[in-house]
Amino acid sequence: MAWRHSLRFRLAATYSLLALALIMLISLGVVSLLLSRMDQQFNARLNDRADTLAEAFANPGAGLGKTAGGANAYTMLIDGDGTVVAASPILRVFEKTRDPFGNQSRVNIGDTPVRAVRREAGAFGTLWVGLPEDDLVSARQSAISALLIALVCTPLILLVVGWWVGRRALAGLQGAANLADQIDPTRSLATLPLPAREDEVHRLLSAINRLLVRIEAGQAREKQLLGQIVHELGAPLTVLKASLRRAEQRTDDPEVRRAALVADELTFTTQDLMQLARGQLELKLAWHYIPARTLQERLERLVPGTDFMGDWTGGILCDPDRLTQAVRNLLANARRAAGPEGSVTLTLAETADHMTFTVRDSGPGLPPELGERIFEPFVSGAGSSGLGLSVSRQIAVMHGGGLSGGTHPQGGAEFVLTIPGAALGDED
């Protein structure tokens, strides 16, 4: 199963996405709150410094014992005409010049971002006070970088952890799925082992086991009913066939001959139904070594108008009745597809290992949309019961061979049935 279709992967991915969304929201909230508090503290420090300096100018005695700034302080005293009359050492270049910053609250002095406020300084004019923002900018960048790293690494960590947790949590379900894959529907349906812990997996497997029991009981009833129907049809059909054969010999009436063919068709249909009811494992082959010509004669009687090609002088190791049924089904389908005026050919080819029966008709070919489904029971592309090809493939597999089919490049359907060759030596 592809990893993207795995339930563990989907659970881990869902868990990771939900956790990432929650972590992103919480982290954004925490970082926003942290940056907001840092900004508030910065503004408080700036306003406190500006208020202290302004009070010292307005009331010289009130500023005793308070520190307004050191050598790196950003302060300027601006008179009423907008001229800088005094400045801290770092801003000494602006003395005796016009106010360089006006009402800007954020300025750059050199490479340092500075946030500034203004205060009235009594008779001295206006006091401009700035505070460097480089520490605040560094803290903001560090917080954003940490958030981005967390958003990149967290999903990968959560995906790995979620995959591991999902693997352990769904181990019982995976084991049950592996066992369910091994169930052969042609055999008796075995129930799945239940885990010791009565959790959701236990409930699911219990429900599957109850379903398997019901399916097996239903299959048994269907087989029993089908077998009874076939048995009830067998005796009347046998009598009907014998009566029609005698009437055909006496009268040579084409309608009687046609009715006899229909009776043969019904007989083989009941045989197909019986094979379906019994199943492959309940059916045993009766092996015989027969001349190929014997099989040809039987098929000529069952499907008149067939052209036989290839080498029919050898011998075949098979169950004659079952192999006749398999090849006859192919020929009957071919005749039905080709119509009364069409051609049906059966070619026998023998190699050292296999015997190959190739049935080809002049009909329209197989419906391309059916594909391999043409061999499933009750699937038909020519208006038949849909059992013949399924039974023919089953018989071929029981002989150790196989059956394939398709549309011939030159038109018409072509089916190839293979069985192992006899490979008999002199002693055999």
Short mmCIF file of N, CA, C and O in Angstrom, two decimals, residues 213-227 277:
data_model
loop_
_atom_site.label_atom_id
_atom_site.label_comp_id
_atom_site.label_asym_id
_atom_site.label_seq_id
_atom_site.Cartn_x
_atom_site.Cartn_y
_atom_site.Cartn_z
N VAL A 213 -19.08 -14.65 9.46
CA VAL A 213 -19.95 -15.79 9.78
C VAL A 213 -21.23 -15.73 8.96
O VAL A 213 -21.70 -16.74 8.41
N ARG A 214 -21.80 -14.52 8.86
CA ARG A 214 -23.03 -14.38 8.07
C ARG A 214 -22.76 -14.64 6.59
O ARG A 214 -23.59 -15.25 5.89
N ILE A 215 -21.61 -14.19 6.09
CA ILE A 215 -21.29 -14.42 4.68
C ILE A 215 -21.13 -15.91 4.41
O ILE A 215 -21.64 -16.43 3.40
N GLU A 216 -20.42 -16.61 5.30
CA GLU A 216 -20.23 -18.04 5.09
C GLU A 216 -21.55 -18.79 5.13
O GLU A 216 -21.79 -19.69 4.32
N ALA A 217 -22.43 -18.40 6.08
CA ALA A 217 -23.74 -19.05 6.13
C ALA A 217 -24.54 -18.77 4.87
O ALA A 217 -25.21 -19.66 4.32
N GLY A 218 -24.47 -17.53 4.38
CA GLY A 218 -25.18 -17.19 3.15
C GLY A 218 -24.64 -17.95 1.95
O GLY A 218 -25.41 -18.41 1.09
N GLN A 219 -23.30 -18.07 1.87
CA GLN A 219 -22.72 -18.83 0.76
C GLN A 219 -23.13 -20.30 0.81
O GLN A 219 -23.40 -20.90 -0.24
N ALA A 220 -23.18 -20.85 2.01
CA ALA A 220 -23.58 -22.25 2.13
C ALA A 220 -25.03 -22.44 1.67
O ALA A 220 -25.35 -23.40 0.95
N ARG A 221 -25.90 -21.51 2.05
CA ARG A 221 -27.30 -21.61 1.62
C ARG A 221 -27.41 -21.45 0.11
O ARG A 221 -28.20 -22.16 -0.55
N GLU A 222 -26.64 -20.52 -0.46
CA GLU A 222 -26.71 -20.31 -1.91
C GLU A 222 -26.22 -21.55 -2.66
O GLU A 222 -26.83 -21.96 -3.65
N LYS A 223 -25.12 -22.15 -2.19
CA LYS A 223 -24.62 -23.35 -2.86
C LYS A 223 -25.63 -24.49 -2.76
O LYS A 223 -25.85 -25.24 -3.72
N GLN A 224 -26.24 -24.63 -1.58
CA GLN A 224 -27.22 -25.69 -1.40
C GLN A 224 -28.41 -25.50 -2.31
O GLN A 224 -28.89 -26.43 -2.97
N LEU A 225 -28.89 -24.25 -2.37
CA LEU A 225 -30.04 -23.97 -3.23
C LEU A 225 -29.69 -24.19 -4.70
O LEU A 225 -30.47 -24.77 -5.46
N LEU A 226 -28.50 -23.72 -5.09
CA LEU A 226 -28.09 -23.87 -6.48
C LEU A 226 -27.94 -25.34 -6.84
O LEU A 226 -28.35 -25.78 -7.92
N GLY A 227 -27.36 -26.12 -5.93
CA GLY A 227 -27.23 -27.55 -6.19
C GLY A 227 -28.57 -28.24 -6.32
O GLY A 227 -28.76 -29.11 -7.18
N ALA A 277 -21.47 -24.11 -8.10
CA ALA A 277 -21.97 -24.44 -6.77
C ALA A 277 -20.95 -25.26 -5.98
O ALA A 277 -20.76 -25.06 -4.78
#
